[in-house]
Backbone as JSON, one array per atom type, in Angstrom:
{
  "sequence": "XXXXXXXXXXXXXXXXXXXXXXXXXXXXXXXXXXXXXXXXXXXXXXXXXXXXXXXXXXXXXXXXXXXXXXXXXXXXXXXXXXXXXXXXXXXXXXXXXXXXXXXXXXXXXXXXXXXXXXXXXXXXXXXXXXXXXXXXXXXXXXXXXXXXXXXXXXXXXXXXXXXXXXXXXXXXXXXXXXXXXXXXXXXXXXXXXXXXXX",
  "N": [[47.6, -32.98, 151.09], [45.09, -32.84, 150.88], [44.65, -31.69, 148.19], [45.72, -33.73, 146.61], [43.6, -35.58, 146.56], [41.43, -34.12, 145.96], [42.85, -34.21, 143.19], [42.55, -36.44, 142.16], [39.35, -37.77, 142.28], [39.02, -35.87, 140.63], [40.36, -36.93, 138.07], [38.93, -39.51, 138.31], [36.49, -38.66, 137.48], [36.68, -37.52, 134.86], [37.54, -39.7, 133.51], [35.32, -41.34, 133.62], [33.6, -39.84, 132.67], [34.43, -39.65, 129.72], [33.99, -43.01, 129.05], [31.92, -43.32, 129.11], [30.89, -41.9, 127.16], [31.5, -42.87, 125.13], [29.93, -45.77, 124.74], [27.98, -44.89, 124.27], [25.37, -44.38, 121.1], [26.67, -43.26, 118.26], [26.94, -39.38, 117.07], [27.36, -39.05, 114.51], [26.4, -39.14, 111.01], [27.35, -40.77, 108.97], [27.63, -43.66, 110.35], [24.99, -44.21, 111.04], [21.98, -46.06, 112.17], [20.31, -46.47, 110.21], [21.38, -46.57, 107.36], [22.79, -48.64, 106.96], [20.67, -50.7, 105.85], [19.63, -48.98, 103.72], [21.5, -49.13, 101.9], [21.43, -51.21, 101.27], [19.16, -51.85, 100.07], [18.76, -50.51, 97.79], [20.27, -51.87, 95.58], [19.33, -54.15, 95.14], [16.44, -53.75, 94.89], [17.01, -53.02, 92.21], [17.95, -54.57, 90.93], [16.11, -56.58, 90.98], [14.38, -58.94, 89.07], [12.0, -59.31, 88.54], [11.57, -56.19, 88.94], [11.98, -55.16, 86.33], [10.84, -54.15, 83.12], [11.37, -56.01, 81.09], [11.59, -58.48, 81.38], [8.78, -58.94, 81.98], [6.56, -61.07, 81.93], [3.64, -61.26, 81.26], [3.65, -58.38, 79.84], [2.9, -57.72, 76.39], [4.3, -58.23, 73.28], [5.58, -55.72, 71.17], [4.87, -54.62, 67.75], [4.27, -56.16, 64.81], [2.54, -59.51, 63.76], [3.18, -61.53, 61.25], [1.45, -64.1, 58.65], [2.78, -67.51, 59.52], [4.87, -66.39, 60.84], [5.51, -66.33, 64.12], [4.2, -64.61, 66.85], [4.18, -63.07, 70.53], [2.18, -63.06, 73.05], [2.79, -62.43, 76.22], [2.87, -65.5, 78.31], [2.07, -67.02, 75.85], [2.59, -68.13, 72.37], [1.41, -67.08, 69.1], [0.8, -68.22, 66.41], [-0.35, -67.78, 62.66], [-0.84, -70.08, 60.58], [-0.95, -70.31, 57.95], [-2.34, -69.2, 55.28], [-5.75, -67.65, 55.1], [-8.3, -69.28, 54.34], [-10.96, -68.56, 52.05], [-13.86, -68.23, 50.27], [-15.42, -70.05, 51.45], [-19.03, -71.91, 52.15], [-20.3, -73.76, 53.64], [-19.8, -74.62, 56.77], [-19.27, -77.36, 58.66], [-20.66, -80.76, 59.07], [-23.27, -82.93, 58.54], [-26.45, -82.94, 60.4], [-25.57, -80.04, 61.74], [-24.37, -78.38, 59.92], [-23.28, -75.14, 59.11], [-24.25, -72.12, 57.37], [-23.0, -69.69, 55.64], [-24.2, -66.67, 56.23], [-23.56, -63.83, 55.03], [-21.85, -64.09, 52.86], [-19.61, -65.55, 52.81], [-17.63, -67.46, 54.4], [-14.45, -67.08, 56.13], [-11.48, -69.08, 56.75], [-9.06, -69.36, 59.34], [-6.05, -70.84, 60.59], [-4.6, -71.66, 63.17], [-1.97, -71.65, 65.49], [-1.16, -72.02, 68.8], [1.61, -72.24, 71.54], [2.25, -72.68, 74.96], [4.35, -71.19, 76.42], [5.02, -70.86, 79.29], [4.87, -71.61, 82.55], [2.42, -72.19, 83.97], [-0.56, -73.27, 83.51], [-2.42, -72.03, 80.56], [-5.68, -70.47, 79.12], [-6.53, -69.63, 76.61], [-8.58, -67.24, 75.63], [-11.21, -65.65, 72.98], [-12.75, -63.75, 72.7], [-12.61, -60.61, 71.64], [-11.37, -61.12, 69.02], [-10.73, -60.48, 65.84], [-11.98, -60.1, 63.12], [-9.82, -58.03, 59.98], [-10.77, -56.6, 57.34], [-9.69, -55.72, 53.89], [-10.72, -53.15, 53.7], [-11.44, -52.19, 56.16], [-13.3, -52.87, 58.11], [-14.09, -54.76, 60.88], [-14.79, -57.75, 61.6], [-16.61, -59.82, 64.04], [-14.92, -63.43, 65.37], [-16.88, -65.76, 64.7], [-19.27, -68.05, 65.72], [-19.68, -70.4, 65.07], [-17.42, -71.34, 64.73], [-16.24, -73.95, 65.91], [-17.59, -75.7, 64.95], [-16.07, -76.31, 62.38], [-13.75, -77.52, 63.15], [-11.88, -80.64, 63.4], [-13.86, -83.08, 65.35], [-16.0, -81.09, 66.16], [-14.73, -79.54, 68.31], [-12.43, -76.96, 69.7], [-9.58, -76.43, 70.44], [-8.17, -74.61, 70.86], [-9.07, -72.66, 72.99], [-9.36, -73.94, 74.75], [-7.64, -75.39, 77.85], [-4.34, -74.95, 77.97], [-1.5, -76.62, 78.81], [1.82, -76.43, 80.36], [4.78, -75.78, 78.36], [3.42, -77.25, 75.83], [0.99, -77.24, 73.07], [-1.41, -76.57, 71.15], [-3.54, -76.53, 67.99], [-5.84, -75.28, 65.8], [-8.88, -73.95, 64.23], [-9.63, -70.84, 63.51], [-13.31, -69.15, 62.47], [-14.38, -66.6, 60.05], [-17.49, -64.36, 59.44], [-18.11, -63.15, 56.17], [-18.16, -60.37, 53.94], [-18.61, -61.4, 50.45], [-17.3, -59.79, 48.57], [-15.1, -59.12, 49.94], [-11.91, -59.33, 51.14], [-9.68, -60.67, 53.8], [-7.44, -58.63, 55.78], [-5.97, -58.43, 58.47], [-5.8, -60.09, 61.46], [-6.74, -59.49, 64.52], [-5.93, -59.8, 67.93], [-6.32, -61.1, 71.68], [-5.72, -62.89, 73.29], [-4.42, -63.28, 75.56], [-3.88, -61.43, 77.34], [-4.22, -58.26, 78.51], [-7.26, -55.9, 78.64], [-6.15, -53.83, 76.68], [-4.31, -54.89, 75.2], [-4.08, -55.47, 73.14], [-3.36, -57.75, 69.57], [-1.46, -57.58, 66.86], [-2.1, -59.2, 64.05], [-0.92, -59.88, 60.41], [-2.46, -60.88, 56.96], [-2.01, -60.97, 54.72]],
  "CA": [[46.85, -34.24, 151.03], [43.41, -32.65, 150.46], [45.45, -31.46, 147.02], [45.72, -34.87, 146.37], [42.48, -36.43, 146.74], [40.68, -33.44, 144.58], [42.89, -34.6, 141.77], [42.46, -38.04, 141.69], [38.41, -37.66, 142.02], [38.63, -35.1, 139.54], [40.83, -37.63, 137.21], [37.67, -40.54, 137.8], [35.14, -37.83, 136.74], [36.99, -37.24, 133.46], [37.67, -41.05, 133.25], [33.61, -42.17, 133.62], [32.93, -39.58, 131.0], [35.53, -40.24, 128.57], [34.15, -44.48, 129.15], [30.65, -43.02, 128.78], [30.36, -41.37, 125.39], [32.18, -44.38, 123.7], [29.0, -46.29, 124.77], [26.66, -44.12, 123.47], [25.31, -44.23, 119.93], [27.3, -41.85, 117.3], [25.79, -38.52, 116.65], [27.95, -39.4, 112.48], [25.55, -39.61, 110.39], [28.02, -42.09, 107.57], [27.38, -44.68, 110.49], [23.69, -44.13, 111.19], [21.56, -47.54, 111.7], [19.47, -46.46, 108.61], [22.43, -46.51, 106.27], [22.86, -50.41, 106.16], [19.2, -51.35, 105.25], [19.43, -48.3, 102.77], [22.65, -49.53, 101.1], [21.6, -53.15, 100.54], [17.99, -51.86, 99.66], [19.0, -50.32, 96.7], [20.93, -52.7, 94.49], [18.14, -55.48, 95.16], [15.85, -53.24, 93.5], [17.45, -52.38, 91.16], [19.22, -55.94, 90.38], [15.52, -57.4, 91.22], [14.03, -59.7, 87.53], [10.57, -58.5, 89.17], [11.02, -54.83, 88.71], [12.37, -55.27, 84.56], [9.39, -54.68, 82.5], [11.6, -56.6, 79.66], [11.07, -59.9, 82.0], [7.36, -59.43, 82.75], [5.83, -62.43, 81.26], [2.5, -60.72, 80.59], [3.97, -57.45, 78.52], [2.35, -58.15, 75.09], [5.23, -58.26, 72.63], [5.37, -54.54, 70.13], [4.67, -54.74, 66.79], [3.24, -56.97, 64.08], [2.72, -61.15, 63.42], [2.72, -62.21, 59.7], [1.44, -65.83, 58.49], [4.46, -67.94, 59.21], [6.01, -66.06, 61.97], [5.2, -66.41, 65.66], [3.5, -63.41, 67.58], [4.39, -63.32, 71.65], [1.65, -62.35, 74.06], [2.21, -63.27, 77.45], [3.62, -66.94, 77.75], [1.34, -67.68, 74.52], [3.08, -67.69, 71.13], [0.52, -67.45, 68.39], [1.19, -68.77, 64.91], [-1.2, -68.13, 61.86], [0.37, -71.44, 60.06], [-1.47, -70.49, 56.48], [-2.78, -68.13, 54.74], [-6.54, -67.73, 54.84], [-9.25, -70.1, 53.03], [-12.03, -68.0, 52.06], [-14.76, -68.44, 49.72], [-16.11, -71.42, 51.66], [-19.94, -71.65, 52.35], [-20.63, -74.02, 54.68], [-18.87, -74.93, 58.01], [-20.08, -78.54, 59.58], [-21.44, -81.67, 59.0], [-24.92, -83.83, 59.03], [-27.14, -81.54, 61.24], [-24.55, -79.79, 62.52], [-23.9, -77.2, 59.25], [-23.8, -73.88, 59.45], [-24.38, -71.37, 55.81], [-22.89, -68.17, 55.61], [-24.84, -65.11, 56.3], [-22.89, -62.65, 54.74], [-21.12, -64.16, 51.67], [-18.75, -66.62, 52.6], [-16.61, -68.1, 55.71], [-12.81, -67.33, 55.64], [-10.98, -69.87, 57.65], [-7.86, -69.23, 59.64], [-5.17, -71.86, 60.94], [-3.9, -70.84, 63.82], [-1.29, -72.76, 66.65], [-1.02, -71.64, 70.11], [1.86, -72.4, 72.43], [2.53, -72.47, 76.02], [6.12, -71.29, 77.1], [5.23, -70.81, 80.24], [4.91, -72.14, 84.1], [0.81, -72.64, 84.44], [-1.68, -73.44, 82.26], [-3.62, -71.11, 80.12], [-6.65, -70.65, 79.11], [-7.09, -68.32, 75.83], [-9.72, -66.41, 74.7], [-11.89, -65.65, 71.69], [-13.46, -62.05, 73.39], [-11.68, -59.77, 71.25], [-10.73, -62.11, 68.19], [-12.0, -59.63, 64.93], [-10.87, -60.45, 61.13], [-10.41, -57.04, 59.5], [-10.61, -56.58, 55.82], [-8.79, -54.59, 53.34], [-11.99, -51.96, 53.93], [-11.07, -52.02, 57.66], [-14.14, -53.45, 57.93], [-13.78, -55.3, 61.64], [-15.73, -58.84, 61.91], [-16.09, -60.69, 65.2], [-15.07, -64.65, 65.1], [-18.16, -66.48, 64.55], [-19.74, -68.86, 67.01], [-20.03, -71.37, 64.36], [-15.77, -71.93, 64.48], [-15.51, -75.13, 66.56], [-17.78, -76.71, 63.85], [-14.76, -76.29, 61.76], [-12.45, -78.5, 63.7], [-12.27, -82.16, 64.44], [-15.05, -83.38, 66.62], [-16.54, -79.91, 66.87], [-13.8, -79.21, 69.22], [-12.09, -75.62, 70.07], [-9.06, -76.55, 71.21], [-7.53, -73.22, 70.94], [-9.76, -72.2, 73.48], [-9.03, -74.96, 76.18], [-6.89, -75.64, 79.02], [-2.98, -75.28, 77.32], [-0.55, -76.8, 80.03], [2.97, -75.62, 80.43], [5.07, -76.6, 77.11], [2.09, -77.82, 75.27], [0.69, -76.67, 72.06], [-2.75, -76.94, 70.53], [-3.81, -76.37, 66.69], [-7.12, -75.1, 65.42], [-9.5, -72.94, 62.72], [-11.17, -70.12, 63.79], [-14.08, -68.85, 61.25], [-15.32, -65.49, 60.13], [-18.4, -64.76, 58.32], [-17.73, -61.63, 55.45], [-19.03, -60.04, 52.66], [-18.39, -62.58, 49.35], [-16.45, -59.11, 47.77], [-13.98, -58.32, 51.03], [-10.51, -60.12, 51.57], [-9.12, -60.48, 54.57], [-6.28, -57.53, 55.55], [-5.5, -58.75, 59.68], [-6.54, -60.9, 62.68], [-6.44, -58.82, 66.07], [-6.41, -60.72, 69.29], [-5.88, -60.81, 72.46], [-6.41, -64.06, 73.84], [-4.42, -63.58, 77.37], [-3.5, -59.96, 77.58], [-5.26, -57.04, 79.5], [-8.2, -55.1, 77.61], [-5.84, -52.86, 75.91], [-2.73, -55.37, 74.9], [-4.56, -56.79, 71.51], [-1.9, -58.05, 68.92], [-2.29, -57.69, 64.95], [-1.09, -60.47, 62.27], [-1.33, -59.74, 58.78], [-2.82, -62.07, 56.45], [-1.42, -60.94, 53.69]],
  "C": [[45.49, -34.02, 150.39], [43.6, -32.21, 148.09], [45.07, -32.51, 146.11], [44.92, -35.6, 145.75], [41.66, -35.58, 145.73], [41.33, -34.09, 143.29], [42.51, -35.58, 141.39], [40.88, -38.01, 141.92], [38.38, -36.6, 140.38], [38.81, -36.25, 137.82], [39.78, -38.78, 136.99], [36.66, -39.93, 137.36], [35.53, -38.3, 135.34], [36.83, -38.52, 132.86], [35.9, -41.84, 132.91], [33.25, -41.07, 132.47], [33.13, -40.32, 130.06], [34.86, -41.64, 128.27], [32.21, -44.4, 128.96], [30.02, -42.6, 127.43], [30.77, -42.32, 124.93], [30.93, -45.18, 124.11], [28.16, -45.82, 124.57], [26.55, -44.05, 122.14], [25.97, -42.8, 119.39], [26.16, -41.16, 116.56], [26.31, -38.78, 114.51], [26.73, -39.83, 111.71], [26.18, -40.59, 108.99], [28.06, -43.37, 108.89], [26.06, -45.05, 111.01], [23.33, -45.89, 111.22], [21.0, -47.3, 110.42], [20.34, -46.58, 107.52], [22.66, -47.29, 105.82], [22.33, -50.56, 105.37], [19.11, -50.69, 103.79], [20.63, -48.53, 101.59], [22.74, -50.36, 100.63], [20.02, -53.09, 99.75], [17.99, -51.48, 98.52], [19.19, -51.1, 95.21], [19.89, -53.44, 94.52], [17.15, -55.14, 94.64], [15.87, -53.4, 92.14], [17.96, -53.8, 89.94], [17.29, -56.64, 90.18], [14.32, -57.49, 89.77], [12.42, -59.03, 87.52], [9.97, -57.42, 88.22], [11.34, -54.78, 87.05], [11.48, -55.17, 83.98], [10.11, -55.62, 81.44], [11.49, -58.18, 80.08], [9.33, -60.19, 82.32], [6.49, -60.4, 81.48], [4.3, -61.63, 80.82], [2.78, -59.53, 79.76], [3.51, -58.1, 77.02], [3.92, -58.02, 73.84], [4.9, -57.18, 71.42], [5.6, -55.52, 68.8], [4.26, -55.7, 65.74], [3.38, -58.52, 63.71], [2.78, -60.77, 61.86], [2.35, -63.92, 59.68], [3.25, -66.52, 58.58], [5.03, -67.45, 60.48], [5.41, -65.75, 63.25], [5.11, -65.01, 66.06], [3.43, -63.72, 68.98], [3.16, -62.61, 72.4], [2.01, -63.04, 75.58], [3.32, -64.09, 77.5], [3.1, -67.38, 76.67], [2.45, -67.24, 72.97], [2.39, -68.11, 70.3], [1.06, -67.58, 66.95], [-0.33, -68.48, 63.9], [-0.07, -68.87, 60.91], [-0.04, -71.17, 58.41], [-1.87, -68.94, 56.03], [-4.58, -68.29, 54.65], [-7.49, -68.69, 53.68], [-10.32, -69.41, 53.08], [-12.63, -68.43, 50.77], [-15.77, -69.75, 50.2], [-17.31, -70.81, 52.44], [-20.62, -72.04, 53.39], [-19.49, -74.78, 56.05], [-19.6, -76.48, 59.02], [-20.14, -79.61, 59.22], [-23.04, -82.19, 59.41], [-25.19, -82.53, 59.76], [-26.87, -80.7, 61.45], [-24.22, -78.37, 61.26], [-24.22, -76.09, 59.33], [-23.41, -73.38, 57.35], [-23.84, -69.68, 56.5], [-23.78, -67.43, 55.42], [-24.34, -63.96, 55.2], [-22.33, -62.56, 53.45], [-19.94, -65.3, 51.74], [-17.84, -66.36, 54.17], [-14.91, -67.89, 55.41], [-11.98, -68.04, 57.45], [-9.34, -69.54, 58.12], [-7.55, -70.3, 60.56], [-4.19, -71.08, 61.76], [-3.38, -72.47, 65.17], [-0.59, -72.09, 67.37], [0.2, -72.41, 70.95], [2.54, -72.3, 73.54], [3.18, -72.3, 76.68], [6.03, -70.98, 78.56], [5.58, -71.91, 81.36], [3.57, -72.93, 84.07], [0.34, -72.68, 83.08], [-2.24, -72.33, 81.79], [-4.56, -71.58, 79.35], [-7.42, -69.71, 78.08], [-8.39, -68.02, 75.78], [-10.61, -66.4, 74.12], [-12.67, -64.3, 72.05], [-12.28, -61.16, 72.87], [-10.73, -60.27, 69.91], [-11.49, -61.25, 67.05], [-10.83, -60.06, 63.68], [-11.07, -58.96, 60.54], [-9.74, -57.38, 58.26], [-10.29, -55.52, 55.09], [-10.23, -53.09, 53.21], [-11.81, -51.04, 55.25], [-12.22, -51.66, 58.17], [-13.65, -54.46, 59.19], [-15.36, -56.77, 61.79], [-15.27, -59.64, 62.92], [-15.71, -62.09, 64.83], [-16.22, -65.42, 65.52], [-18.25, -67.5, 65.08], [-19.62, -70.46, 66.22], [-18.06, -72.34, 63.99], [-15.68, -73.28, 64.89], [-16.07, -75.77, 65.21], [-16.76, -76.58, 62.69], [-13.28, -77.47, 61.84], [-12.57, -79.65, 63.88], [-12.98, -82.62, 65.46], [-15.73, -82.3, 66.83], [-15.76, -79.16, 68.18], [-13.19, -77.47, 69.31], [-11.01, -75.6, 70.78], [-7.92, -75.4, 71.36], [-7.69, -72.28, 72.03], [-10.08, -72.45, 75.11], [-7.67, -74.34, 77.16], [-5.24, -75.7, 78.01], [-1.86, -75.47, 78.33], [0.49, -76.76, 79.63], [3.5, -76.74, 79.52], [4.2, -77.43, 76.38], [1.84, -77.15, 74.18], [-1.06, -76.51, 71.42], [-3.02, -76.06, 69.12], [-5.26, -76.29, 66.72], [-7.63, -74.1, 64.54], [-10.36, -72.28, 64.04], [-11.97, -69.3, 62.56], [-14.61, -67.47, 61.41], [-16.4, -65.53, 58.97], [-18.43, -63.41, 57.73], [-18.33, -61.7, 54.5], [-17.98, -60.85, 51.7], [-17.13, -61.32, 48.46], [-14.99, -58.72, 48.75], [-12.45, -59.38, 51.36], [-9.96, -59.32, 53.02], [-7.4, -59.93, 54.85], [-5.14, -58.33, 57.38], [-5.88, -59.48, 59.92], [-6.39, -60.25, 63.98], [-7.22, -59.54, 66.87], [-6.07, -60.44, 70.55], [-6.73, -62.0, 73.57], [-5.58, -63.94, 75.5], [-3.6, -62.78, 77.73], [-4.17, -59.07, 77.97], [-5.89, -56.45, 78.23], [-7.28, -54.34, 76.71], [-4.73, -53.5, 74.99], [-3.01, -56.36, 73.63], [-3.09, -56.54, 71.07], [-2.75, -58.07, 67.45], [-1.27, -58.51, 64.48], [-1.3, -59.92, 61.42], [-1.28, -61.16, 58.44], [-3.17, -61.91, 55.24], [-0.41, -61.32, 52.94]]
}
């Protein structure tokens, strides 16, 4: 009898183990909790439009504008629509004219626009005309008087799908033709863009 009774305690020992480890977390490390989070964390990276630099809306777009053909910075797409007018002397009207310093005003025709989301808000800090000397001239203060009403609308508020047209002016020596335009109206200090204007 006593025979008996040892086995059948012995048999609920084994039994409350046995019913014990199955409720305890697995020492397996292929079902770890960290394994989920790390399995779905991956692809979403990897998949995520974010991390792409070929989606980042501010990346400046490599290599060179010409007159005629659209130049990407940003959401901005810049157009020089002409080819330079240079030899002109004065820039203005009534009171309002300005005289070349230097030798003569060369006028560029340029059209800005806005493929983005938000508004922008270009530039002109970093706007230089260089000449076949390579010879760098800043754009001259005297540009809006150039435009309709004295205006600058290159320079304004450009809201999402929007465009705006305008001249900006440099003032150069009367013997130098203009070779570029480097800008960088809404790109980080280092992300200027060159046209030719040739």
């Amino acid at each position: 009898m006593a025979a008996v009774v040892l086995i059948m305690i012995a048999g609920g020992v084994i039994a409350a183990v046995f019913i014990s480890n199955r409720s305890e977390p697995s020492d397996d490390p292929t079902v770890s909790i960290s394994d989920g989070p790390a399995a779905t964390g991956g692809p979403q990276t990897d998949t995520d439009p974010g991390s792409d630099p070929s989606t980042d809306s501010t990346a400046p777009t490599s290599g060179k504008g010409t007159i005629g053909k659209p130049i990407r910075q940003g959401d901005l797409v810049i157009t020089v629509t002409g080819p330079p007018r240079c030899g002109v002397k004065t820039v203005g009207e009534g009171y309002g004219v300005y005289e070349t310093t230097k030798g003569q005003f060369c006028l560029i025709d340029l059209k800005f626009e806005n493929t983005g989301k938000k508004a922008l808000k270009p530039k002109d800090f970093g706007t230089y005309l260089i000449d076949e000397q390579g010879g760098e001239t800043y754009v001259d203060f005297s540009s809006y008087k150039a435009n309709p009403d004295g205006k600058q609308p290159l320079f304004e508020n450009i809201y999402p799908g929007k465009s705006a047209v305008g001249i900006i002016v440099f003032d150069i020596p009367a013997d130098q033709k203009p070779a570029e335009l480097k800008m960088n109206p809404v790109g980080d200090y280092s992300d200027e863009i060159l046209i030719s204007l040739k």
